[in-house]
């Protein structure tokens, strides 16, 4: 056998893991310290752990509620807690992560005072298990993450967390469905990876995800239709006479991923039950908006671009309209 690799034996095997992708990207930035790569690899490691636990949820006694409520007043699922702890532990082991903020924690956690040597430590915000109430019915659930630079001038941890979405240096999500998909952006387009459980690696399947335009489909919980503001009701009435389909899982990651793959629009308007909208600005709307915009889509909260909203509270909520540019424009025209 000659020494050079005999490609015939591995032809067609995808061997671009998320680690090799990130290291290649890092090599393209001469000043890179590797800290950013470490943070993303921590998220990837935690995602593999969460995926494994979700796969066995019905076997291990981790379904159901823990009997406690989270800061949102929502009953915590056991896997919410497991996912949250895995992310905190994986990120906590990285010197470059100064602060984490989670849907499951009232206040941000200061993992370590930023080491003097670490010139640009990061803040990582996440929803550890979005849509976890779907777990008991084997529905798609997800992890959403957003990465910011730690703002040392901020008076406290919360101050460093409260940055507008345009300040994100990276964002993405993991969808735990029939396969486990990790979609991310660092501001240079959108990359998609799929977990190959046989080798335990996320493999690159698309290095430039673009949202299709022109697909007549919308995703909203129409049970609240009567309490939506008039503009949204008029748009949804219009769709009924113009050949639209409707899809809704009830997990933002699953619904938005379908819109990213197929086109259309995802809506969570204000309602009587959620006057500002239900979704959280910092660790749901902003990261998903970053991905959507980087894939050629649009993301608004009412008539305001979501990523330009200046947050005032960690768990503040917002309404959401995101998807194909022409469909978002159509919704906005009704608002
Ligand atoms: P509703 C899940 O609880 C979640 O936070 C998002 O993942 C999802 O888009 C939304 O709430 C679903 O809310 O009111 O339709 O059940």
Tab-separated table of C-alpha atoms and ligand atoms in Angstrom:
chain	number	residue	atom	x	y	z
A	1	UNK	CA	0.000	0.000	0.000
A	2	UNK	CA	1.473	3.338	-0.974
A	3	UNK	CA	1.858	5.790	1.897
A	4	UNK	CA	-0.496	8.478	0.607
A	5	UNK	CA	-4.069	8.015	1.839
A	6	UNK	CA	-6.014	5.717	-0.458
A	7	UNK	CA	-9.108	7.885	-0.967
A	8	UNK	CA	-11.043	4.956	-2.389
A	9	UNK	CA	-11.408	3.518	1.106
A	10	UNK	CA	-13.015	6.619	2.592
A	11	UNK	CA	-14.471	8.345	-0.483
A	12	UNK	CA	-17.814	9.936	0.302
A	13	UNK	CA	-17.251	9.818	4.066
A	14	UNK	CA	-17.810	13.285	5.480
A	15	UNK	CA	-14.818	13.927	7.736
A	16	UNK	CA	-15.246	17.646	8.449
A	17	UNK	CA	-16.098	17.765	12.136
A	18	UNK	CA	-17.165	20.934	13.934
A	19	UNK	CA	-13.799	20.899	15.719
A	20	UNK	CA	-11.839	20.792	12.442
A	21	UNK	CA	-14.139	23.457	10.970
A	22	UNK	CA	-13.579	25.755	13.963
A	23	UNK	CA	-9.807	25.181	13.953
A	24	UNK	CA	-9.678	25.993	10.235
A	25	UNK	CA	-11.615	29.193	10.890
A	26	UNK	CA	-9.345	30.031	13.821
A	27	UNK	CA	-6.275	29.567	11.605
A	28	UNK	CA	-7.694	32.200	9.268
A	29	UNK	CA	-7.524	34.795	12.062
A	30	UNK	CA	-3.810	35.257	12.935
A	31	UNK	CA	-4.548	36.993	16.224
A	32	UNK	CA	-6.916	34.261	17.366
A	33	UNK	CA	-6.125	32.904	20.824
A	34	UNK	CA	-8.264	29.779	20.527
A	35	UNK	CA	-10.573	30.927	23.319
A	36	UNK	CA	-13.541	31.332	20.987
A	37	UNK	CA	-12.984	27.867	19.560
A	38	UNK	CA	-12.947	26.488	23.085
A	39	UNK	CA	-16.299	28.127	23.907
A	40	UNK	CA	-17.978	26.676	20.806
A	41	UNK	CA	-16.457	23.260	21.464
A	42	UNK	CA	-17.880	23.406	25.005
A	43	UNK	CA	-21.339	23.990	23.543
A	44	UNK	CA	-20.832	21.148	21.063
A	45	UNK	CA	-19.757	18.789	23.887
A	46	UNK	CA	-22.762	19.717	26.009
A	47	UNK	CA	-25.074	19.271	22.994
A	48	UNK	CA	-23.808	15.696	22.538
A	49	UNK	CA	-24.450	14.980	26.211
A	50	UNK	CA	-27.971	16.476	26.069
A	51	UNK	CA	-28.745	14.583	22.853
A	52	UNK	CA	-27.741	11.309	24.513
A	53	UNK	CA	-29.961	12.004	27.529
A	54	UNK	CA	-32.921	13.015	25.345
A	55	UNK	CA	-32.495	9.797	23.316
A	56	UNK	CA	-32.882	7.756	26.507
A	57	UNK	CA	-35.496	9.982	28.183
A	58	UNK	CA	-38.199	7.324	28.077
A	59	UNK	CA	-35.810	4.681	29.448
A	60	UNK	CA	-34.076	6.678	32.174
A	61	UNK	CA	-36.390	8.250	34.699
A	62	UNK	CA	-35.728	11.784	33.418
A	63	UNK	CA	-39.052	12.591	31.873
A	64	UNK	CA	-41.618	14.671	33.628
A	65	UNK	CA	-41.389	17.559	36.026
A	66	UNK	CA	-39.041	18.071	38.919
A	67	UNK	CA	-41.852	19.570	40.960
A	68	UNK	CA	-40.247	23.018	40.878
A	69	UNK	CA	-40.752	26.113	38.768
A	70	UNK	CA	-38.072	28.083	36.952
A	71	UNK	CA	-37.666	31.824	37.019
A	72	UNK	CA	-40.295	32.043	34.297
A	73	UNK	CA	-42.868	30.428	36.571
A	74	UNK	CA	-42.874	27.403	34.270
A	75	UNK	CA	-42.675	23.886	35.696
A	76	UNK	CA	-39.132	22.597	35.222
A	77	UNK	CA	-38.686	19.321	33.394
A	78	UNK	CA	-35.966	17.050	34.778
A	79	UNK	CA	-34.117	17.307	31.481
A	80	UNK	CA	-34.259	21.118	31.704
A	81	UNK	CA	-32.160	20.859	34.842
A	82	UNK	CA	-29.818	18.234	33.377
A	83	UNK	CA	-29.279	20.290	30.211
A	84	UNK	CA	-28.712	23.461	32.209
A	85	UNK	CA	-26.153	21.848	34.484
A	86	UNK	CA	-24.286	20.264	31.567
A	87	UNK	CA	-23.943	23.608	29.796
A	88	UNK	CA	-22.781	25.363	32.967
A	89	UNK	CA	-20.227	22.619	33.666
A	90	UNK	CA	-18.892	22.463	30.086
A	91	UNK	CA	-18.667	26.253	29.799
A	92	UNK	CA	-17.350	26.607	33.328
A	93	UNK	CA	-14.313	24.553	32.410
A	94	UNK	CA	-13.277	27.130	29.798
A	95	UNK	CA	-11.142	30.035	31.128
A	96	UNK	CA	-12.524	32.376	28.462
A	97	UNK	CA	-16.118	32.271	29.769
A	98	UNK	CA	-16.620	34.939	32.399
A	99	UNK	CA	-20.409	34.858	32.740
A	100	UNK	CA	-23.299	32.615	31.755
A	101	UNK	CA	-26.980	33.544	31.799
A	102	UNK	CA	-29.622	30.871	31.476
A	103	UNK	CA	-33.388	30.772	31.165
A	104	UNK	CA	-33.288	28.473	34.180
A	105	UNK	CA	-31.396	30.859	36.476
A	106	UNK	CA	-32.762	34.067	37.950
A	107	UNK	CA	-29.385	35.836	37.850
A	108	UNK	CA	-26.309	35.450	35.649
A	109	UNK	CA	-23.591	33.166	37.013
A	110	UNK	CA	-20.094	34.598	37.258
A	111	UNK	CA	-17.997	31.539	36.458
A	112	UNK	CA	-14.708	33.224	37.090
A	113	UNK	CA	-13.430	36.740	37.425
A	114	UNK	CA	-11.963	37.308	33.990
A	115	UNK	CA	-8.314	36.283	34.211
A	116	UNK	CA	-5.908	39.167	33.492
A	117	UNK	CA	-4.392	37.120	30.679
A	118	UNK	CA	-7.736	36.602	29.013
A	119	UNK	CA	-8.150	39.833	27.164
A	120	UNK	CA	-11.638	39.380	25.738
A	121	UNK	CA	-13.621	36.957	27.917
A	122	UNK	CA	-17.069	35.924	26.766
A	123	UNK	CA	-20.610	35.967	28.072
A	124	UNK	CA	-22.717	32.976	27.026
A	125	UNK	CA	-26.500	33.065	27.239
A	126	UNK	CA	-28.672	30.056	26.606
A	127	UNK	CA	-32.024	28.386	26.773
A	128	UNK	CA	-30.793	24.912	27.696
A	129	UNK	CA	-33.838	22.947	26.595
A	130	UNK	CA	-36.296	24.994	24.572
A	131	UNK	CA	-39.729	23.410	24.209
A	132	UNK	CA	-38.989	20.870	26.932
A	133	UNK	CA	-42.692	20.292	27.556
A	134	UNK	CA	-42.623	18.405	24.230
A	135	UNK	CA	-40.220	15.831	25.675
A	136	UNK	CA	-42.982	13.727	27.241
A	137	UNK	CA	-44.570	13.316	23.815
A	138	UNK	CA	-41.283	12.674	21.981
A	139	UNK	CA	-41.482	16.028	20.208
A	140	UNK	CA	-38.515	18.054	18.953
A	141	UNK	CA	-36.701	20.131	21.591
A	142	UNK	CA	-33.663	22.363	21.328
A	143	UNK	CA	-30.835	24.352	22.880
A	144	UNK	CA	-30.370	27.999	21.891
A	145	UNK	CA	-27.131	29.920	22.583
A	146	UNK	CA	-25.842	33.462	22.181
A	147	UNK	CA	-22.244	34.623	22.708
A	148	UNK	CA	-21.208	38.192	23.563
A	149	UNK	CA	-17.940	39.824	24.565
A	150	UNK	CA	-17.850	40.484	28.315
A	151	UNK	CA	-18.204	44.228	28.836
A	152	UNK	CA	-15.682	45.018	31.600
A	153	UNK	CA	-17.053	48.553	31.898
A	154	UNK	CA	-20.404	47.164	32.989
A	155	UNK	CA	-21.125	47.860	36.671
A	156	UNK	CA	-22.072	44.211	37.260
A	157	UNK	CA	-22.641	40.854	35.587
A	158	UNK	CA	-26.179	41.739	34.586
A	159	UNK	CA	-24.875	44.902	32.912
A	160	UNK	CA	-22.524	42.877	30.774
A	161	UNK	CA	-25.361	40.564	29.735
A	162	UNK	CA	-27.753	43.339	28.697
A	163	UNK	CA	-26.330	43.963	25.217
A	164	UNK	CA	-28.330	44.402	22.005
A	165	UNK	CA	-28.435	41.495	19.564
A	166	UNK	CA	-26.175	43.315	17.091
A	167	UNK	CA	-23.356	42.840	19.638
A	168	UNK	CA	-23.456	39.036	19.372
A	169	UNK	CA	-20.192	37.464	18.198
A	170	UNK	CA	-21.835	34.088	17.637
A	171	UNK	CA	-25.192	32.394	18.051
A	172	UNK	CA	-26.998	29.239	17.116
A	173	UNK	CA	-29.115	26.328	18.176
A	174	UNK	CA	-29.185	22.563	18.477
A	175	UNK	CA	-32.328	20.709	17.382
A	176	UNK	CA	-32.818	17.303	19.032
A	177	UNK	CA	-35.088	15.651	16.489
A	178	UNK	CA	-34.860	12.485	14.332
A	179	UNK	CA	-31.251	13.628	13.959
A	180	UNK	CA	-29.349	16.134	16.082
A	181	UNK	CA	-28.585	19.284	14.103
A	182	UNK	CA	-26.339	22.139	15.209
A	183	UNK	CA	-26.793	25.412	13.301
A	184	UNK	CA	-24.532	28.380	14.066
A	185	UNK	CA	-23.233	31.685	12.829
A	186	UNK	CA	-20.189	33.755	13.748
A	187	UNK	CA	-21.296	36.590	11.494
A	188	UNK	CA	-19.948	35.015	8.312
A	189	UNK	CA	-22.984	33.145	7.030
A	190	UNK	CA	-24.644	30.120	8.623
A	191	UNK	CA	-23.141	26.652	9.022
A	192	UNK	CA	-25.072	23.443	9.709
A	193	UNK	CA	-23.708	20.281	11.313
A	194	UNK	CA	-25.359	16.913	11.954
A	195	UNK	CA	-24.320	14.630	14.807
A	196	UNK	CA	-23.019	11.268	13.608
A	197	UNK	CA	-23.719	9.153	16.695
A	198	UNK	CA	-21.536	6.327	15.368
A	199	UNK	CA	-18.425	8.489	15.831
A	200	UNK	CA	-19.773	11.084	18.282
A	201	UNK	CA	-18.976	14.060	16.059
A	202	UNK	CA	-20.956	16.891	14.573
A	203	UNK	CA	-20.145	16.796	10.840
A	204	UNK	CA	-20.427	19.792	8.505
A	205	UNK	CA	-23.295	19.304	6.043
A	206	UNK	CA	-23.761	22.872	4.783
A	207	UNK	CA	-21.260	25.715	5.115
A	208	UNK	CA	-23.544	28.403	3.686
A	209	UNK	CA	-27.208	27.919	4.676
A	210	UNK	CA	-29.545	30.310	2.818
A	211	UNK	CA	-33.251	30.673	3.600
A	212	UNK	CA	-35.520	30.057	0.576
A	213	UNK	CA	-37.835	32.936	-0.388
A	214	UNK	CA	-41.378	32.747	-1.708
A	215	UNK	CA	-42.614	29.710	0.250
A	216	UNK	CA	-46.258	30.318	1.321
A	217	UNK	CA	-46.195	28.913	4.817
A	218	UNK	CA	-46.601	30.394	8.295
A	219	UNK	CA	-46.008	29.082	11.812
A	220	UNK	CA	-48.032	30.502	14.716
A	221	UNK	CA	-50.217	29.293	17.592
A	222	UNK	CA	-53.588	30.398	16.213
A	223	UNK	CA	-55.338	29.468	19.481
A	224	UNK	CA	-54.547	33.054	20.555
A	225	UNK	CA	-55.741	34.567	17.271
A	226	UNK	CA	-58.553	36.641	18.784
A	227	UNK	CA	-56.165	38.394	21.139
A	228	UNK	CA	-53.495	39.202	18.516
A	229	UNK	CA	-53.213	42.885	17.477
A	230	UNK	CA	-55.339	43.684	14.416
A	231	UNK	CA	-52.460	43.749	11.921
A	232	UNK	CA	-51.510	40.145	12.690
A	233	UNK	CA	-55.164	39.054	12.471
A	234	UNK	CA	-55.497	40.743	9.070
A	235	UNK	CA	-52.330	39.021	7.786
A	236	UNK	CA	-53.510	35.600	8.993
A	237	UNK	CA	-56.935	36.194	7.437
A	238	UNK	CA	-55.219	37.130	4.148
A	239	UNK	CA	-53.205	33.902	4.173
A	240	UNK	CA	-56.451	31.897	4.290
A	241	UNK	CA	-57.314	33.169	0.791
A	242	UNK	CA	-53.860	32.937	-0.776
A	243	UNK	CA	-52.814	29.300	-0.686
A	244	UNK	CA	-50.756	29.142	2.534
A	245	UNK	CA	-49.964	26.106	4.658
A	246	UNK	CA	-49.622	26.249	8.448
A	247	UNK	CA	-47.103	24.283	10.539
A	248	UNK	CA	-46.560	24.611	14.315
A	249	UNK	CA	-44.654	22.345	16.720
A	250	UNK	CA	-44.630	24.572	19.794
A	251	UNK	CA	-40.823	24.425	20.082
A	252	UNK	CA	-39.249	27.609	18.714
A	253	UNK	CA	-36.088	25.776	17.594
A	254	UNK	CA	-38.104	23.204	15.601
A	255	UNK	CA	-40.439	25.795	14.083
A	256	UNK	CA	-37.690	28.251	13.162
A	257	UNK	CA	-35.436	25.488	11.781
A	258	UNK	CA	-38.244	24.402	9.449
A	259	UNK	CA	-38.656	28.012	8.276
A	260	UNK	CA	-34.878	28.283	7.744
A	261	UNK	CA	-34.872	25.094	5.656
A	262	UNK	CA	-38.142	25.603	3.718
A	263	UNK	CA	-38.849	29.344	3.867
A	264	UNK	CA	-41.986	31.078	5.163
A	265	UNK	CA	-42.425	32.931	8.442
A	266	UNK	CA	-42.511	32.162	12.183
A	267	UNK	CA	-44.695	34.422	14.328
A	268	UNK	CA	-45.145	34.875	18.050
A	269	UNK	CA	-47.269	38.051	18.278
A	270	UNK	CA	-48.302	39.869	21.448
A	271	UNK	CA	-51.437	38.354	23.016
A	272	UNK	CA	-53.606	38.824	26.098
A	273	UNK	CA	-51.603	35.994	27.701
A	274	UNK	CA	-48.245	37.534	26.676
A	275	UNK	CA	-48.697	41.276	26.045
A	276	UNK	CA	-45.030	41.702	25.012
A	277	UNK	CA	-44.890	38.340	23.276
A	278	UNK	CA	-43.741	35.149	25.047
A	279	UNK	CA	-40.245	34.548	23.684
A	280	UNK	CA	-37.200	35.836	25.551
A	281	UNK	CA	-35.210	38.515	23.806
A	282	UNK	CA	-31.691	37.658	25.003
A	283	UNK	CA	-31.502	33.896	24.628
A	284	UNK	CA	-34.268	33.038	22.172
A	285	UNK	CA	-35.175	35.905	19.837
A	286	UNK	CA	-31.699	37.460	19.446
A	287	UNK	CA	-29.718	34.279	18.654
A	288	UNK	CA	-32.386	32.993	16.286
A	289	UNK	CA	-32.547	36.442	14.643
A	290	UNK	CA	-28.761	36.458	14.124
A	291	UNK	CA	-28.938	33.081	12.383
A	292	UNK	CA	-31.962	34.130	10.325
A	293	UNK	CA	-30.368	37.390	9.139
A	294	UNK	CA	-27.056	35.696	8.342
A	295	UNK	CA	-28.989	33.191	6.189
A	296	UNK	CA	-30.593	36.053	4.215
A	297	UNK	CA	-33.795	36.269	6.260
A	298	UNK	CA	-35.276	39.026	8.414
A	299	UNK	CA	-36.231	39.193	12.093
A	300	UNK	CA	-38.480	41.815	13.673
A	301	UNK	CA	-40.307	42.423	16.929
A	302	UNK	CA	-43.363	44.286	15.736
A	303	UNK	CA	-41.961	46.946	13.432
A	304	UNK	CA	-38.540	47.053	15.165
A	305	UNK	CA	-35.545	44.978	14.037
A	306	UNK	CA	-35.133	42.528	16.917
A	307	UNK	CA	-31.345	42.771	17.131
A	308	UNK	CA	-31.493	46.536	17.632
A	309	UNK	CA	-33.611	46.327	20.793
A	310	UNK	CA	-31.666	47.496	23.856
A	311	UNK	CA	-32.514	44.978	26.606
A	312	UNK	CA	-33.310	46.235	30.110
A	313	UNK	CA	-33.951	42.934	31.894
A	314	UNK	CA	-32.295	39.524	31.450
A	315	UNK	CA	-35.544	37.598	31.035
A	316	UNK	CA	-37.468	40.236	29.123
A	317	UNK	CA	-39.811	38.987	26.448
A	318	UNK	CA	-40.526	40.151	22.927
A	319	UNK	CA	-42.808	39.398	20.018
A	320	UNK	CA	-41.220	37.697	17.015
A	321	UNK	CA	-41.683	37.796	13.240
A	322	UNK	CA	-38.830	36.021	11.460
A	323	UNK	CA	-38.294	34.172	8.191
A	324	UNK	CA	-37.982	34.737	4.448
A	325	UNK	CA	-37.404	38.402	3.639
A	326	UNK	CA	-40.437	38.808	1.365
A	327	UNK	CA	-42.752	37.059	3.850
A	328	UNK	CA	-41.530	39.149	6.788
A	329	UNK	CA	-42.039	42.267	4.651
A	330	UNK	CA	-45.574	41.089	3.907
A	331	UNK	CA	-46.373	40.653	7.612
A	332	UNK	CA	-44.876	44.074	8.384
A	333	UNK	CA	-47.032	45.629	5.662
A	334	UNK	CA	-50.097	44.507	7.636
A	335	UNK	CA	-48.713	45.909	10.919
B	1	LIG	P1	-47.125	28.348	23.029
B	1	LIG	C1	-41.635	26.673	24.415
B	1	LIG	O1	-42.286	26.683	25.683
B	1	LIG	C2	-41.561	28.118	23.946
B	1	LIG	O2	-40.831	28.888	24.824
B	1	LIG	C3	-40.975	28.185	22.543
B	1	LIG	O3	-40.048	27.187	22.303
B	1	LIG	C4	-42.202	28.042	21.655
B	1	LIG	O4	-42.050	28.685	20.407
B	1	LIG	C5	-43.295	28.718	22.486
B	1	LIG	O5	-42.878	28.642	23.855
B	1	LIG	C6	-44.625	28.007	22.352
B	1	LIG	O6	-45.560	28.763	23.081
B	1	LIG	O7	-47.826	29.494	23.725
B	1	LIG	O8	-47.513	28.235	21.586
B	1	LIG	O9	-47.218	27.030	23.766
